[in-house]
Every structure is written in structure tokens, then in C-alpha cells.
Amino acid sequence: MADDGLLVNFDIPTDAFTINHTTFKGGHWKDRLTAKKAAAYGRQKAAGIVNFQASDRGESDLRPAKRQKQSEGNHVASNSLKREVISSLFTYNPVSSTKPVEKPSNGEEVPIEPSNAPEADVLSSFTGLGLSTTLASHLQRKLNIKAPTAIQRKAIQQLCADDTDAFLQAETGSGKTLAYLLPIVNRIMQISKQMKAAGQNFTRESGLFAIILAPTRELSKQISTVLESLLSCCPWVITSTVIGGEKKKSEKARLRKGLNILVATPGRLADHVNSTDVLDLGKVRWLVLDEGDRLMELGFEKDLQRIIGALNMRARKALEPPIAGLPEKRTTVLCSATLKADVEQLQSIALKQPVSIAVGADEAAGNTDVASQVQAFSAPAQLRQGYAIVPAKQRLVTLVALLKQTFKRKGSVMKSIVFIDAADSVDFHFEVLTRGASQPTLSENVANPAVNTKGSEFRNTKPSIPQGQTIAESHTEGRGTFSGKDNEVRVFRLHGSLHQATRTSTLKAFSDCAQPAVLMATDVFSRGLDVPNIDLVIEYDPPASKDDHLHRIGRTARAGKDGRAMVFLTPGCEEGYINILKEGRPRTLTRHEADELLKKGFSPATGIVSAKSWAEAATEWQLDVERWALEHPKHLEQARRAYQSHVRAYATHVSAERGIFDMQQLHLGHLAKAFALRDKPANIGVPGQRPGKSTTKARPRAASATVKRSRTDDDADTGAAVDEADAKRKMREKMRAMGGVSEFNLG
């Protein structure tokens, strides 16, 4: 047969015809499996293909070694302990599912009339509303308040004329604090005049006539400051605060001296109602519940019931001698910018047939039914709102880019607030924004509250930067991040885990700061606080509810001034939050893209701007932060704690918004990069508690109910955990006194 050039090459196994493939039957299945493996090992050894790097048990590994899995477009570096992932900022990011709506341009922008500004009508002067000429003149000459706002006009007219309960509701920044303080101060000034006419002296010992309750210490301090400014025209009326943060002995001393108006937090006041005999509530005729919905959200319902019950019981006792001009019944005022689900519950606790005092677009004229007047109050009309669609990877660099652009020109923006959902996250972002910054001098520092407990007053006239163990290396000038030599920006942080002295001094320093400043804060700053010259509010983490959103953005555009607000949203399900933003009926709602913000923030000041230039600058900044975190174990731990706290906080959104903020849709790997982490999400774990937190566990509530511990005047804050070591020491001393008996040999 002729050779046609066809080559046949069959590869036949060497054991195909020589080795029998025996079928193993009978016996235990483990014995059969062992026999199979032994036979397979013999065949492989004969063929010379045994993998001698298999286990020492003689097991074979016929499969090839697994290829190390690489994430999409990521460079993977591994070691024996963990895998480090360095991913790109601009690859494999989700695409936005919504598109911006283009509005037709009508030429120049029409200015929007502020909705919370003082009224310009001359007839709306304070004297025409029922205030005394002394108080009205003090407002105009000393406090530079020329005319009331709409809510102030309605509230002052109602509360000065009648002694009925009131339900006060208006948008943020409209002056609700003065709306209830002015009628109270005016009525107490009238009582002092009538007492003088009746031959009675009005002093601090005349009695406590008004109590104002607020949910946070910061808001209580602010209310007290406004009240003191009003009372400067009548210094015989004495006011003070009972808010915790100091020993009860000091608070009892103030109550013992006598007060006419008391500003307090519910938990602390409820404790004094139970344990302080010098606190006489029999003459209280005005009770104000400021930010009433927040009081309920924070769990103060039982404290409020205890306080109101004590007021009702002691008000029934006849006053001896009677006070001239004192009303017979108590007036309770409930006020907030948002009152929705808790309206009926609050009404049943505190109000009796209240009159609604509301100012809004949908105000129902003449309707006095509180439950039927739950209105969807919007933000101030002049507030320009916006949202940014930012992939999870780019959150940190986009925030920095936005702040760079905001403070690029000197004098354009004075102050900004960045709202973050957790205290650990505030600490981490504060360290990121202030790394490499200069430290304040010793003369600018406030005494360490953990060392010196004699007070937190400023030691100089300059706005000083508070220091303390819980905020080590904090409150510095962030020159290295978004400040420049021509426009230095100070960075502050504020959250509920700080010492009270530090919180108070930080807020004061931020308020008094005369240069551009940024405050990193949790929602402890979102309610009622009034700081001048806040031009921009950034919601870096979306709020837990739409009511919280309204209070957050209400820190700007106050009293008729302009302001801007922006919330960060990730592409995907979070874009459903845009519809919730529209429910507030904003006059403007602008969309921003991450690339747009990054380009403005990281583009060079001079030269040709290209996509490569600003993208490389943003990437280099991100990698620099990641290297900084890896080089400092302290900051790496901060980043991990911040990541964990953020994920936990993400799951706390109200049930109505769980479909928008869906944990199942949250890309944990991309989110970790926003916290400068290169670990896999499964490897991110921090043992123990956060720094500065007590390691002693509080006694269970059920057990503490059966054990009564005597409290003296020297006891610290109510609700503090019992020192476990001190309790054990006292127990050992008690056992020795009983002759060496212990819990192990009783009986």
C-alpha cells in the first residue's frame, strides 16, 4: 500500500491492557474506599505520575492546582495569612439606573423668596403681638431682631393671650425657640410686676415657673444661651440647666439656690424628680417639649410620663401663700419641624385639647384637631438641594473632591457640615482629613476633661481647639487635604461618645470660628442647633429616615439666608431615594455625577485638563490613604471599626426604606475601599470594644430591679455602669467581716 503521508499518532495509556480495574464489592464502605485509593495509587506509581506533594497520608491529587481567583480587573497579592486587594477606582463600578431630567433653560434664574425669613410687615412688630415694651425694645436694640417670623407671630399671639396647650410646628430655621421662649419670659415678667404690686418680692426663691425639655445636651445648652440673652433685660429672673455631664451634687446645689426657669434633658430631670427633695414642681405653669418626636425616638417616653405625672400631682396642692398673677392651670407646648407617627402618642401623654399653631404651604385654616393636621413640611424654599450618584469605591475621594472645590476660593463658603452615620466613622474620616496637619499650640488647648474636671471654660479669648483622651490628635487644620496657604480650613468632629466638656467646647469653637471650617458630625448635631454662617450641608451617609433628612439640611438656610445641601447615593437601589427627596417639594433638586465632582476637585489649577490627569490624581490620593492606613496600626484599626459601624448603621434604616437601602445589594468589597481597606470583607474584624469605652458590662435590667443601691450626692451621672472591680472589692470586705464565709461554703 502506498504511503499517502498521513501520520497516525494514538496515545494509549500504558495500563490500558496490563492492569485489571477491579470492582470492589462487599465489606464496609470505608474499606472499599481505602482499597480503591490503594489501587489507584499503585497505577499512578507505575505510570510515574504520582503527585508527591500531596498529603502524607498517601492520597493522590489528580486535579491540577487551583488558579488563584482574581477579582474583576484587580491585581491580587497574597501571602500565607490573608489576601490584600488593590482595586482600581474606575473599573467595574455599577452604572446608574436613572437619568437626569433636563430642564429647559429660561434665561436668568429667578430668585426665590425665603420662606423662613422675618416678616417685613411693619404691623408685625413685637409690641403689636402682646409683648411688653421692655422686652420688645430689648429684642430690637440689643439682640438686633427687628421683626418676628410667621411662626413667631402666631405663637406669641396665642400663648400670650390664652393658657391652652399648643402644638407648634414649622419648618427648620424659622425661629421656634423664640416662638415659645418670648411668651414665657413675657408672662413671668408680668407675674413679677403683679407680685411687686401686691407687696411680694420676686426672687430666685419665688419658685420654678417653667421647664423646657430637649432631647440632647447640645440643644439644651443652646436654648439656655438664647434664654439668658433674653433675660438680660430682666436679671431678676434666674435660669439654669440640668442636663448631666457633671456630678449631681453640683446640679442639686443650683436647684437648692432656686430657679425660675429650668432647661433640662428628660433622663436627668426624671432622676432629680425621684431623688432631689429640694426640687419643687408645685408652681410650674409652663412645660415645653422641644423636638418632641426626637424625644420619643430616643426612648424618653417613660421619663416624660414620670415628669408629667409628678407635675400633675404637685400642681393639685394649694400654694401658701398664693402668688399674684400665677395662672391656675399649666400650659404645655409641643414643638418640632416634623411630627408624624408619634403625634397621637405625644398628645395622649402631654397635651389636653391643644391648639395647633402651624405655618406651612398646606396649612388648614381654623382646624384645631392636631391629628388631622399632620402636614408634610418641606425644607426652606431658598435651600438649594442636590444629590450625587457616587459608586461605593469612590465615596471617599468624591467627598474630598467636593470639599476641595467648595473651599477653593477664599470667602466663598464659610462653614460646612458633613453628616456621618456612626461615631467610629466620624473618628476615621476626621483622621483622614487631618493627617499631616499642624497641631494646635498648648496655649490654644482646652484642659483635658479626663484629667481636669473643674470645668471646660476657655483659657484664652481666641477660639480654642479642645483636646481629650477620646479625641487624641484631633481638631487640627487640614492643610494637607483640601486647605491651601491662602485659605486654611479648620476641621472639627462631634459625636455622642465624646466627653460632655469636649462636646460643649467643640461646638462653641466651631460656632465662634472666624475662618472656614468643616464639622464632621453624627445626628447628635442634626436637631435644633443653630450655628451661624453654615453654607453647605453634606449628607455623606444617607439618613435613617426622611424626617432626619429634613432636620439635617435644616442646619443651613436659616432665618431667610441662602444655603446648599447634598446627599450621597450609590448607583442602583439607592437611587430610589430621589423620589423621597421629591416628596419634600424642593424648589431645586440638582443631580451631580461622581466624575463631574472628581474632575472639579482633582483637576490641576493651571494647564490643560484631561481625564487622565484628574483620574490619576484621585487614584494617587486614594492609594496614599491606603498606604497611610497600612503603615499605622492605630488608623488601620480605626478604618476597620468605621467600616463595621457603617455596615451596622446601614441596616437601621426605617422599614419603609429598606427596599431602597438593601443590605443584599450593598457591595461590601467596594465599600471597604472607601474606608482605605485592602482586606476582603470576610477578613475585616476588630476584637474588643472601641477605644475609650468602658470594659465593664452594665448589670442586666432585670437583676438591677431587685438590687437597690444607695446613691449619695457624690454619685456621677444617672445610669452609669457599676464598677465591677469596686463591687468585687466590697464583696470581699463583706465576706471577711462575716468571718471568712464565701459563696462557696455557705450552708
XYZ file of C-alpha atoms in Angstrom:
747
model
C 0.000 0.000 0.000
C 1.404 3.342 -0.973
C 2.291 5.873 1.732
C -0.090 8.844 1.413
C 1.722 10.935 4.062
C -0.931 10.521 6.768
C 0.578 10.224 10.250
C -1.463 8.440 12.873
C -0.478 9.086 16.474
C -2.668 7.452 19.086
C -1.764 7.906 22.764
C -2.763 4.719 24.554
C -2.468 4.517 28.351
C 0.283 2.196 29.444
C -2.016 0.345 31.829
C -4.901 0.004 29.415
C -4.258 -3.662 28.703
C -1.975 -4.743 31.526
C -3.787 -3.653 34.701
C -7.171 -5.013 35.670
C -9.682 -2.406 37.010
C -11.007 -4.500 39.843
C -14.507 -3.835 41.127
C -14.571 -3.885 44.893
C -17.650 -5.432 46.472
C -18.774 -6.300 49.973
C -17.423 -5.172 53.315
C -17.654 -1.752 54.910
C -17.743 1.268 52.631
C -14.627 2.711 54.263
C -12.699 -0.487 53.468
C -13.856 -0.357 49.857
C -12.788 3.309 49.575
C -9.351 2.540 51.026
C -8.876 -0.357 48.576
C -9.870 1.867 45.636
C -7.364 4.571 46.649
C -4.617 1.970 47.125
C -5.258 0.502 43.658
C -5.329 3.961 42.072
C -2.075 4.873 43.835
C -0.438 1.720 42.521
C -1.430 2.500 38.939
C -0.181 6.076 39.227
C 3.113 4.995 40.765
C 3.669 2.522 37.980
C 2.960 5.236 35.402
C 5.234 7.747 37.210
C 2.541 10.417 37.594
C 2.103 10.414 41.376
C 1.903 13.881 42.882
C 4.365 13.515 45.733
C 3.378 16.930 47.054
C 0.059 15.506 48.123
C -0.696 14.840 51.746
C 1.429 12.466 53.791
C -1.489 10.040 54.005
C -0.730 8.791 50.504
C -3.730 10.480 48.917
C -3.339 11.389 45.301
C -4.234 14.686 43.690
C -5.090 14.083 40.062
C -6.569 17.567 39.637
C -4.284 20.437 38.643
C -3.511 23.094 41.225
C -6.271 25.701 41.581
C -5.681 29.003 39.917
C -5.831 31.905 42.312
C -9.058 33.733 41.678
C -8.603 37.343 40.665
C -11.371 39.872 41.094
C -12.589 41.777 38.066
C -9.761 43.912 36.812
C -7.974 43.742 40.177
C -4.365 42.966 40.927
C -4.192 40.338 43.667
C -1.306 39.885 46.043
C -1.484 37.031 48.538
C 0.518 35.719 51.442
C 0.183 32.917 53.936
C -2.133 34.893 56.242
C -4.539 36.979 54.171
C -5.154 38.349 50.706
C -4.673 42.017 50.000
C -6.740 43.532 47.211
C -5.746 46.747 45.472
C -8.614 47.606 43.177
C -8.986 50.443 40.736
C -11.299 53.352 41.455
C -12.627 53.450 37.927
C -13.248 49.807 36.953
C -16.292 47.595 37.400
C -18.401 50.290 39.024
C -22.178 49.870 38.719
C -23.962 52.068 36.231
C -26.686 54.462 37.298
C -30.203 53.243 36.580
C -31.711 56.734 36.397
C -31.013 59.604 34.092
C -31.043 63.301 34.880
C -34.069 65.251 33.776
C -33.069 68.160 31.619
C -34.988 71.289 32.446
C -35.473 73.895 29.753
C -33.429 76.983 30.302
C -35.493 80.139 30.651
C -32.643 82.569 30.832
C -31.621 84.038 34.180
C -32.519 82.198 37.340
C -35.461 83.740 39.163
C -34.602 84.473 42.809
C -36.645 82.509 45.332
C -38.270 84.313 48.209
C -37.109 82.869 51.579
C -39.866 81.070 53.440
C -38.449 81.316 56.979
C -37.272 84.919 56.990
C -38.646 87.572 59.392
C -41.750 89.302 58.105
C -41.241 92.692 56.545
C -44.690 93.951 57.501
C -44.467 96.888 59.901
C -47.685 95.770 61.598
C -45.956 92.561 62.654
C -43.814 94.308 65.271
C -43.385 92.540 68.607
C -45.289 95.156 70.569
C -48.368 94.535 68.462
C -48.255 90.814 69.330
C -48.700 91.289 73.069
C -45.113 91.534 74.320
C -44.186 94.217 76.814
C -42.409 97.307 75.546
C -39.360 96.435 77.667
C -38.949 93.019 76.055
C -39.762 94.242 72.540
C -37.251 97.093 72.839
C -34.620 94.649 74.110
C -35.145 92.439 71.055
C -34.690 95.308 68.625
C -31.843 97.210 70.314
C -29.743 94.541 71.999
C -30.458 91.383 70.008
C -30.980 93.099 66.623
C -34.243 91.232 65.978
C -36.458 93.699 64.145
C -39.487 91.621 63.205
C -40.907 88.167 64.006
C -41.147 85.239 61.639
C -44.529 83.796 60.679
C -44.439 81.058 63.334
C -43.294 83.537 65.989
C -46.149 85.888 65.185
C -48.796 83.178 65.512
C -47.262 81.535 68.580
C -46.726 84.754 70.533
C -50.279 85.925 69.887
C -51.726 82.605 71.035
C -49.510 81.878 74.061
C -49.641 85.422 75.430
C -53.442 85.560 75.237
C -54.576 82.080 76.408
C -53.424 79.354 78.770
C -54.257 76.478 76.442
C -51.904 73.708 75.354
C -50.325 74.245 71.951
C -48.998 72.109 69.145
C -46.226 74.124 67.434
C -44.966 73.100 64.010
C -42.931 74.941 61.397
C -40.023 74.326 59.057
C -36.443 74.329 60.268
C -34.717 77.634 60.852
C -37.964 79.546 61.354
C -37.306 80.586 64.970
C -39.357 78.102 67.012
C -37.133 78.598 70.063
C -38.028 82.270 70.374
C -41.636 81.406 69.499
C -42.125 79.677 72.860
C -39.477 81.481 74.942
C -40.802 85.009 74.366
C -44.337 84.311 75.688
C -42.933 82.512 78.753
C -40.485 85.307 79.599
C -43.184 87.916 78.982
C -45.665 86.154 81.303
C -43.069 85.714 84.072
C -42.163 89.420 83.813
C -45.864 90.219 84.282
C -46.005 87.940 87.340
C -43.033 89.763 88.875
C -44.781 93.115 88.386
C -48.025 91.865 89.921
C -46.150 90.361 92.880
C -44.407 93.682 93.455
C -47.758 95.495 93.301
C -49.142 93.032 95.866
C -46.234 93.632 98.231
C -44.424 90.374 97.360
C -40.781 90.169 96.335
C -39.878 88.245 93.178
C -36.598 86.388 93.696
C -34.971 83.165 92.596
C -36.610 81.561 95.616
C -40.099 82.561 94.446
C -40.383 79.248 92.659
C -39.831 77.296 89.475
C -42.369 78.501 86.899
C -41.233 76.948 83.594
C -39.459 73.778 82.449
C -38.080 73.262 78.939
C -37.129 69.715 77.902
C -34.844 68.953 74.953
C -33.539 65.595 73.679
C -29.805 66.407 73.633
C -27.389 68.277 75.845
C -26.207 70.451 72.953
C -29.732 71.635 72.197
C -30.363 72.272 75.889
C -27.223 74.393 76.084
C -28.301 76.378 73.029
C -31.785 77.004 74.440
C -30.207 78.125 77.711
C -27.922 80.542 75.845
C -30.852 82.104 73.956
C -32.852 82.318 77.175
C -30.019 84.068 79.024
C -29.779 86.647 76.241
C -33.494 87.370 76.618
C -33.301 87.592 80.409
C -30.549 90.193 80.315
C -33.347 92.794 80.283
C -34.804 91.292 83.495
C -31.867 89.918 85.508
C -34.090 89.102 88.481
C -35.449 86.074 86.554
C -32.971 83.208 87.059
C -32.427 80.268 84.723
C -30.092 77.281 84.665
C -29.678 73.792 83.174
C -29.837 70.206 84.438
C -28.517 68.058 81.602
C -25.980 65.637 83.067
C -22.307 65.516 82.201
C -21.417 66.621 85.742
C -21.963 65.368 89.279
C -25.466 65.521 90.650
C -24.122 67.353 93.684
C -23.431 70.429 91.558
C -26.897 70.284 89.985
C -28.566 69.885 93.367
C -26.694 72.943 94.620
C -28.152 75.037 91.797
C -31.642 73.712 92.450
C -31.241 74.427 96.162
C -30.373 78.085 95.485
C -33.578 78.476 93.492
C -34.540 78.831 89.820
C -37.398 80.401 87.886
C -36.840 78.679 84.512
C -35.162 75.288 84.096
C -33.771 73.799 80.868
C -33.183 70.041 81.148
C -32.891 66.699 79.414
C -35.671 64.218 80.328
C -33.487 61.479 81.789
C -31.620 63.784 84.160
C -34.732 65.670 85.254
C -36.622 62.420 85.904
C -33.776 61.319 88.179
C -33.962 64.587 90.137
C -37.739 64.272 90.407
C -37.242 60.935 92.191
C -34.211 61.756 94.334
C -33.963 65.528 94.890
C -36.291 66.840 97.589
C -35.396 70.496 97.002
C -36.919 70.363 93.515
C -40.412 71.813 93.951
C -42.681 71.396 90.919
C -45.818 72.801 92.514
C -45.511 76.211 90.836
C -44.608 75.063 87.311
C -47.076 76.604 84.862
C -45.250 76.162 81.545
C -43.825 72.944 80.152
C -42.166 72.862 76.727
C -41.243 69.664 74.877
C -38.815 70.773 72.177
C -38.140 68.346 69.304
C -40.929 66.163 70.655
C -40.635 63.452 68.021
C -36.955 63.051 68.796
C -37.761 62.699 72.487
C -39.891 59.689 71.624
C -37.360 58.212 69.203
C -34.646 58.268 71.869
C -36.829 56.329 74.302
C -37.734 59.097 76.762
C -41.403 58.105 76.908
C -41.242 56.672 80.459
C -39.204 59.640 81.711
C -41.745 62.046 80.226
C -44.598 60.149 81.849
C -42.805 60.270 85.201
C -42.160 64.024 84.923
C -45.685 64.879 83.761
C -47.172 62.649 86.464
C -45.166 64.450 89.135
C -46.243 67.821 87.742
C -49.910 66.796 87.833
C -49.682 65.502 91.410
C -47.883 68.517 92.872
C -49.969 71.067 90.957
C -53.046 69.945 92.914
C -51.615 71.207 96.191
C -52.723 74.705 97.166
C -49.978 77.327 97.193
C -49.370 79.016 100.505
C -49.129 81.956 100.200
C -50.706 82.296 96.745
C -48.615 84.060 94.069
C -50.203 87.060 92.384
C -50.726 86.644 88.654
C -49.802 82.936 88.543
C -52.155 81.022 86.169
C -54.297 78.302 87.687
C -53.506 75.638 85.058
C -50.345 74.536 83.324
C -49.665 75.241 79.626
C -47.814 72.540 77.686
C -46.198 73.320 74.336
C -45.060 70.587 71.975
C -42.950 71.724 69.025
C -40.927 70.263 66.176
C -40.338 70.607 62.465
C -41.605 67.060 61.857
C -44.342 65.326 63.839
C -45.896 62.356 62.132
C -46.230 58.873 63.589
C -45.829 59.952 67.219
C -48.416 62.748 67.167
C -51.272 60.884 68.860
C -48.941 59.213 71.353
C -47.360 62.513 72.356
C -50.769 64.141 72.562
C -52.053 61.472 74.959
C -49.002 61.884 77.187
C -48.679 65.645 77.441
C -51.405 67.661 75.704
C -55.019 68.360 76.603
C -57.189 69.812 73.832
C -54.268 71.596 72.169
C -54.447 74.456 69.706
C -52.478 73.876 66.525
C -50.017 76.619 65.620
C -48.606 75.729 62.238
C -47.030 77.520 59.303
C -46.785 75.665 56.018
C -47.955 75.522 52.453
C -50.777 73.149 53.289
C -51.908 74.839 56.475
C -55.513 74.061 57.333
C -57.054 77.312 58.499
C -59.281 77.109 61.548
C -58.732 73.395 62.168
C -57.774 72.725 65.782
C -57.608 68.933 65.562
C -53.943 68.017 65.953
C -54.209 64.535 64.480
C -55.770 65.854 61.288
C -53.101 68.498 60.794
C -50.087 66.253 60.246
C -48.504 68.099 57.398
C -45.684 67.249 55.023
C -43.480 70.194 55.907
C -40.755 70.940 53.412
C -37.323 72.489 53.729
C -36.917 76.270 53.429
C -37.737 77.454 49.924
C -34.374 79.173 49.403
C -32.415 75.990 50.204
C -30.814 74.573 47.056
C -30.826 70.797 47.301
C -28.935 68.219 45.291
C -27.797 64.621 45.238
C -24.646 62.930 43.972
C -24.595 59.472 42.357
C -21.298 58.055 43.617
C -20.115 54.420 43.328
C -19.152 52.866 46.659
C -15.453 52.715 45.702
C -15.301 56.444 45.026
C -17.135 57.745 48.084
C -14.062 58.917 49.992
C -12.264 60.581 47.063
C -15.511 62.217 45.920
C -16.067 63.705 49.374
C -12.554 65.135 49.335
C -13.060 66.453 45.792
C -16.287 68.169 46.825
C -14.599 69.815 49.818
C -11.641 70.853 47.652
C -13.985 72.537 45.196
C -16.063 74.075 47.982
C -13.140 75.786 49.691
C -11.127 76.538 46.558
C -11.931 80.224 46.586
C -11.397 82.182 49.771
C -14.565 83.658 51.211
C -16.960 81.703 49.006
C -18.016 79.267 51.748
C -17.525 79.816 55.453
C -18.726 76.632 57.162
C -19.828 73.175 56.140
C -21.223 70.156 57.988
C -20.594 66.563 56.901
C -23.117 64.145 58.436
C -21.828 60.598 59.023
C -23.883 57.768 60.489
C -21.570 56.396 63.231
C -19.100 57.759 65.784
C -16.350 55.344 64.682
C -16.777 56.526 61.107
C -16.565 60.164 62.218
C -13.279 59.431 64.009
C -11.787 57.704 60.965
C -12.779 60.364 58.441
C -11.568 63.087 60.771
C -8.140 61.422 60.947
C -8.061 61.040 57.151
C -8.871 64.703 56.538
C -6.381 65.974 59.129
C -3.415 63.640 58.569
C -0.174 65.532 58.230
C -1.769 68.706 59.554
C -0.200 71.000 62.107
C -1.113 70.556 65.753
C -2.509 73.472 67.800
C -0.170 75.048 70.315
C -0.520 74.370 74.011
C -1.895 77.850 74.606
C -4.810 77.084 72.311
C -5.816 73.851 74.050
C -8.648 73.341 76.451
C -7.847 71.372 79.586
C -8.161 67.649 79.156
C -11.590 66.794 80.591
C -10.372 63.341 81.536
C -7.653 64.865 83.731
C -9.035 68.182 84.887
C -12.718 68.022 85.797
C -13.003 71.528 87.223
C -14.604 72.864 84.090
C -14.331 73.317 80.377
C -14.078 77.093 80.123
C -11.730 78.528 77.539
C -8.377 79.606 78.885
C -7.968 82.426 76.355
C -10.037 84.744 74.243
C -9.258 83.005 70.944
C -11.495 80.171 69.705
C -9.507 77.249 71.088
C -9.447 73.684 69.877
C -10.455 71.171 72.560
C -8.339 68.104 73.284
C -9.093 64.963 75.269
C -8.399 61.263 75.563
C -11.363 60.330 73.372
C -10.182 62.670 70.591
C -6.423 62.266 70.595
C -4.559 64.317 67.972
C -7.792 65.956 66.870
C -9.166 69.307 65.809
C -6.278 70.432 63.670
C -6.046 72.457 60.498
C -6.473 70.162 57.489
C -3.853 71.814 55.263
C -2.845 68.534 53.687
C -6.258 67.563 52.340
C -8.283 70.452 50.983
C -6.751 73.553 52.564
C -4.304 75.907 50.988
C -1.896 78.539 52.220
C -4.308 81.254 51.141
C -7.419 79.577 52.547
C -6.817 77.456 55.626
C -9.773 75.349 56.727
C -10.255 74.067 60.259
C -11.753 70.613 60.773
C -13.817 69.632 63.816
C -15.598 66.484 64.890
C -18.582 65.957 67.152
C -20.411 62.820 68.253
C -22.092 61.440 71.329
C -19.156 59.309 72.520
C -17.050 62.341 73.416
C -16.849 63.794 76.910
C -19.547 66.347 77.567
C -16.972 69.071 78.257
C -15.341 68.306 74.923
C -18.665 68.307 73.088
C -19.620 71.669 74.554
C -16.269 73.337 73.858
C -16.085 71.852 70.351
C -19.497 73.227 69.446
C -18.568 76.626 70.836
C -15.248 76.642 68.989
C -16.954 75.729 65.715
C -19.622 78.405 66.218
C -17.084 81.099 67.081
C -14.567 80.125 64.397
C -13.968 83.141 62.152
C -12.270 81.205 59.352
C -13.587 78.485 57.022
C -14.406 75.296 58.932
C -15.781 71.790 58.423
C -17.598 69.820 61.109
C -17.703 66.024 60.875
C -20.725 65.018 62.965
C -23.299 62.360 63.651
C -27.008 63.086 64.049
C -26.299 64.495 67.515
C -25.898 67.808 65.644
C -28.947 67.437 63.412
C -31.682 68.643 65.756
C -32.428 72.222 66.666
C -28.855 73.521 66.902
C -28.333 76.931 65.355
C -24.808 77.786 64.194
C -24.364 80.935 62.090
C -22.878 81.001 58.588
C -23.353 77.339 57.654
C -23.433 77.435 53.870
C -23.272 73.742 52.924
C -24.612 70.507 54.431
C -23.247 67.224 53.043
C -25.059 64.011 53.924
C -22.158 61.665 53.299
C -24.235 58.792 54.704
C -27.969 58.919 53.901
C -30.167 59.500 56.977
C -32.066 56.712 58.719
C -35.406 58.347 57.820
C -36.715 61.220 55.719
C -37.528 63.184 58.882
C -33.860 63.022 59.867
C -33.003 64.278 56.381
C -35.213 67.319 56.889
C -33.566 68.123 60.213
C -30.065 67.643 58.836
C -30.445 70.019 55.913
C -32.230 72.435 58.231
C -28.864 73.415 59.723
C -28.403 75.721 56.739
C -30.670 78.285 55.044
C -31.883 79.531 58.426
C -33.708 82.793 59.127
C -34.011 83.704 55.451
C -30.367 83.070 54.478
C -29.292 81.001 51.482
C -27.862 77.504 51.775
C -26.990 74.311 49.912
C -27.412 70.626 50.764
C -26.229 67.452 49.029
C -26.746 63.756 49.795
C -24.509 60.933 48.538
C -26.258 57.951 46.882
C -24.757 54.872 45.242
C -25.938 53.659 41.807
C -28.671 51.046 41.959
C -31.422 50.671 44.511
C -30.350 53.747 46.481
C -31.428 55.911 43.569
C -34.976 55.250 44.719
C -34.267 57.797 47.446
C -34.598 60.511 44.813
C -38.380 60.069 44.954
C -38.293 60.624 48.726
C -36.308 63.814 48.194
C -39.001 64.984 45.779
C -41.681 64.404 48.426
C -40.268 67.405 50.290
C -41.216 69.571 47.310
C -37.803 71.227 46.877
C -37.669 74.278 44.655
C -34.384 72.994 43.215
C -33.060 69.420 43.120
C -29.808 69.129 41.154
C -28.132 65.891 40.128
C -24.340 65.511 40.287
C -22.188 62.710 38.916
C -19.078 61.379 40.633
C -16.875 62.027 37.590
C -18.085 65.614 37.491
C -17.169 66.193 41.144
C -13.824 64.393 40.836
C -12.892 66.407 37.788
C -13.606 69.707 39.542
C -11.812 68.698 42.714
C -8.690 66.957 41.367
C -8.042 68.901 38.174
C -4.836 70.941 38.240
C -5.238 74.632 38.872
C -3.375 75.502 35.693
C -2.704 73.752 32.400
C -4.775 71.509 30.193
C -7.400 69.446 31.990
C -7.630 65.862 30.777
C -9.456 62.807 32.026
C -6.126 61.150 32.708
C -4.813 63.965 34.867
C -7.676 64.190 37.352
C -8.227 60.412 37.380
C -4.557 59.815 38.178
C -4.636 62.482 40.894
C -7.700 60.898 42.507
C -6.152 57.413 42.302
C -2.874 58.581 43.814
C -4.707 60.279 46.681
C -6.698 57.103 47.378
C -3.595 54.885 47.296
C -1.780 57.307 49.580
C -4.569 56.996 52.156
C -4.481 53.210 51.885
C -0.710 53.175 52.421
C -1.115 55.548 55.369
C -3.618 53.194 56.977
C -1.367 50.159 56.457
C 1.637 51.932 57.961
C -0.211 52.943 61.153
C -1.901 50.093 63.065
C -3.949 52.594 65.050
C -5.508 54.095 61.933
C -5.961 50.681 60.335
C -7.989 49.641 63.371
C -9.959 52.886 63.121
C -10.733 52.120 59.475
C -11.944 48.625 60.294
C -14.112 49.825 63.169
C -15.555 52.551 60.964
C -16.348 50.003 58.251
C -18.084 47.669 60.713
C -20.067 50.500 62.311
C -21.165 51.803 58.923
C -22.437 48.388 57.825
C -24.392 48.029 61.090
C -25.829 51.530 60.748
C -26.832 50.796 57.159
C -29.211 48.126 58.454
C -31.032 50.594 60.734
C -32.993 52.459 58.065
C -36.720 52.605 58.716
C -38.732 49.683 57.360
C -40.401 51.834 54.705
C -36.972 52.500 53.143
C -35.433 49.009 53.441
C -36.121 48.386 49.761
C -34.005 51.432 48.912
C -31.180 50.700 51.333
C -30.998 46.950 50.766
C -28.214 45.116 52.575
C -28.299 42.385 49.945
C -27.410 44.926 47.252
C -24.571 46.503 49.245
C -21.196 45.695 47.640
C -19.045 45.138 50.725
C -15.800 44.832 48.777
C -16.243 48.167 47.020
C -17.394 49.747 50.276
C -14.210 48.581 52.049
C -12.118 50.606 49.599
C -13.961 53.758 50.663
C -12.537 53.077 54.140
C -8.966 52.691 52.788
C -9.048 48.915 53.382
C -7.426 46.313 51.159
C -8.756 43.303 53.056
C -11.507 41.039 51.894
C -14.747 41.852 53.753
C -14.626 38.456 55.486
C -11.185 39.306 56.926
C -12.214 42.671 58.371
C -12.704 42.175 62.073
C -11.685 44.108 65.163
C -11.787 42.313 68.522
C -12.797 44.074 71.699
C -14.514 47.389 72.259
C -13.812 50.752 70.711
C -11.067 52.832 72.411
C -12.227 54.824 75.403
C -15.244 52.636 76.058
C -15.639 51.001 79.443
C -14.907 47.285 79.512
C -17.299 46.652 82.388
C -20.690 45.360 81.466
C -23.791 47.034 82.795
C -25.887 44.972 85.128
C -28.931 43.406 83.424
C -32.076 45.445 83.903
C -33.978 42.531 85.465
C -31.277 41.989 88.082
C -30.836 45.681 88.839
C -34.552 45.964 89.560
C -34.188 43.648 92.559
C -30.995 45.182 93.953
C -31.324 48.705 95.318
C -28.071 50.613 95.628
C -27.990 53.680 97.834
C -26.947 56.790 95.921
C -25.326 59.792 97.546
C -24.872 63.343 96.346
C -21.413 62.408 95.083
C -22.714 59.864 92.587
C -21.934 60.593 88.973
C -24.302 60.552 86.004
C -27.528 58.588 86.291
C -27.416 55.238 84.560
C -23.613 54.825 84.706
C -22.435 51.224 84.958
C -21.316 49.996 88.387
C -17.573 49.499 88.581
C -17.160 45.732 88.605
C -13.780 45.770 90.363
C -15.079 48.048 93.104
C -18.111 45.809 93.610
C -15.885 42.735 93.969
C -13.679 44.542 96.474
C -16.667 45.488 98.608
C -17.930 41.912 98.458
C -14.592 40.530 99.674
C -14.529 43.023 102.554
C -18.066 41.987 103.500
C -17.088 38.311 103.474
C -14.053 38.935 105.686
C -16.250 40.834 108.126
C -18.533 37.781 108.304
C -15.628 35.584 109.375
C -14.311 34.320 106.098
C -17.586 32.945 104.757
C -17.758 32.873 100.970
C -20.387 31.988 98.442
C -18.755 28.565 98.029
C -19.122 27.318 101.612
C -22.486 28.695 102.680
C -24.984 26.337 104.298
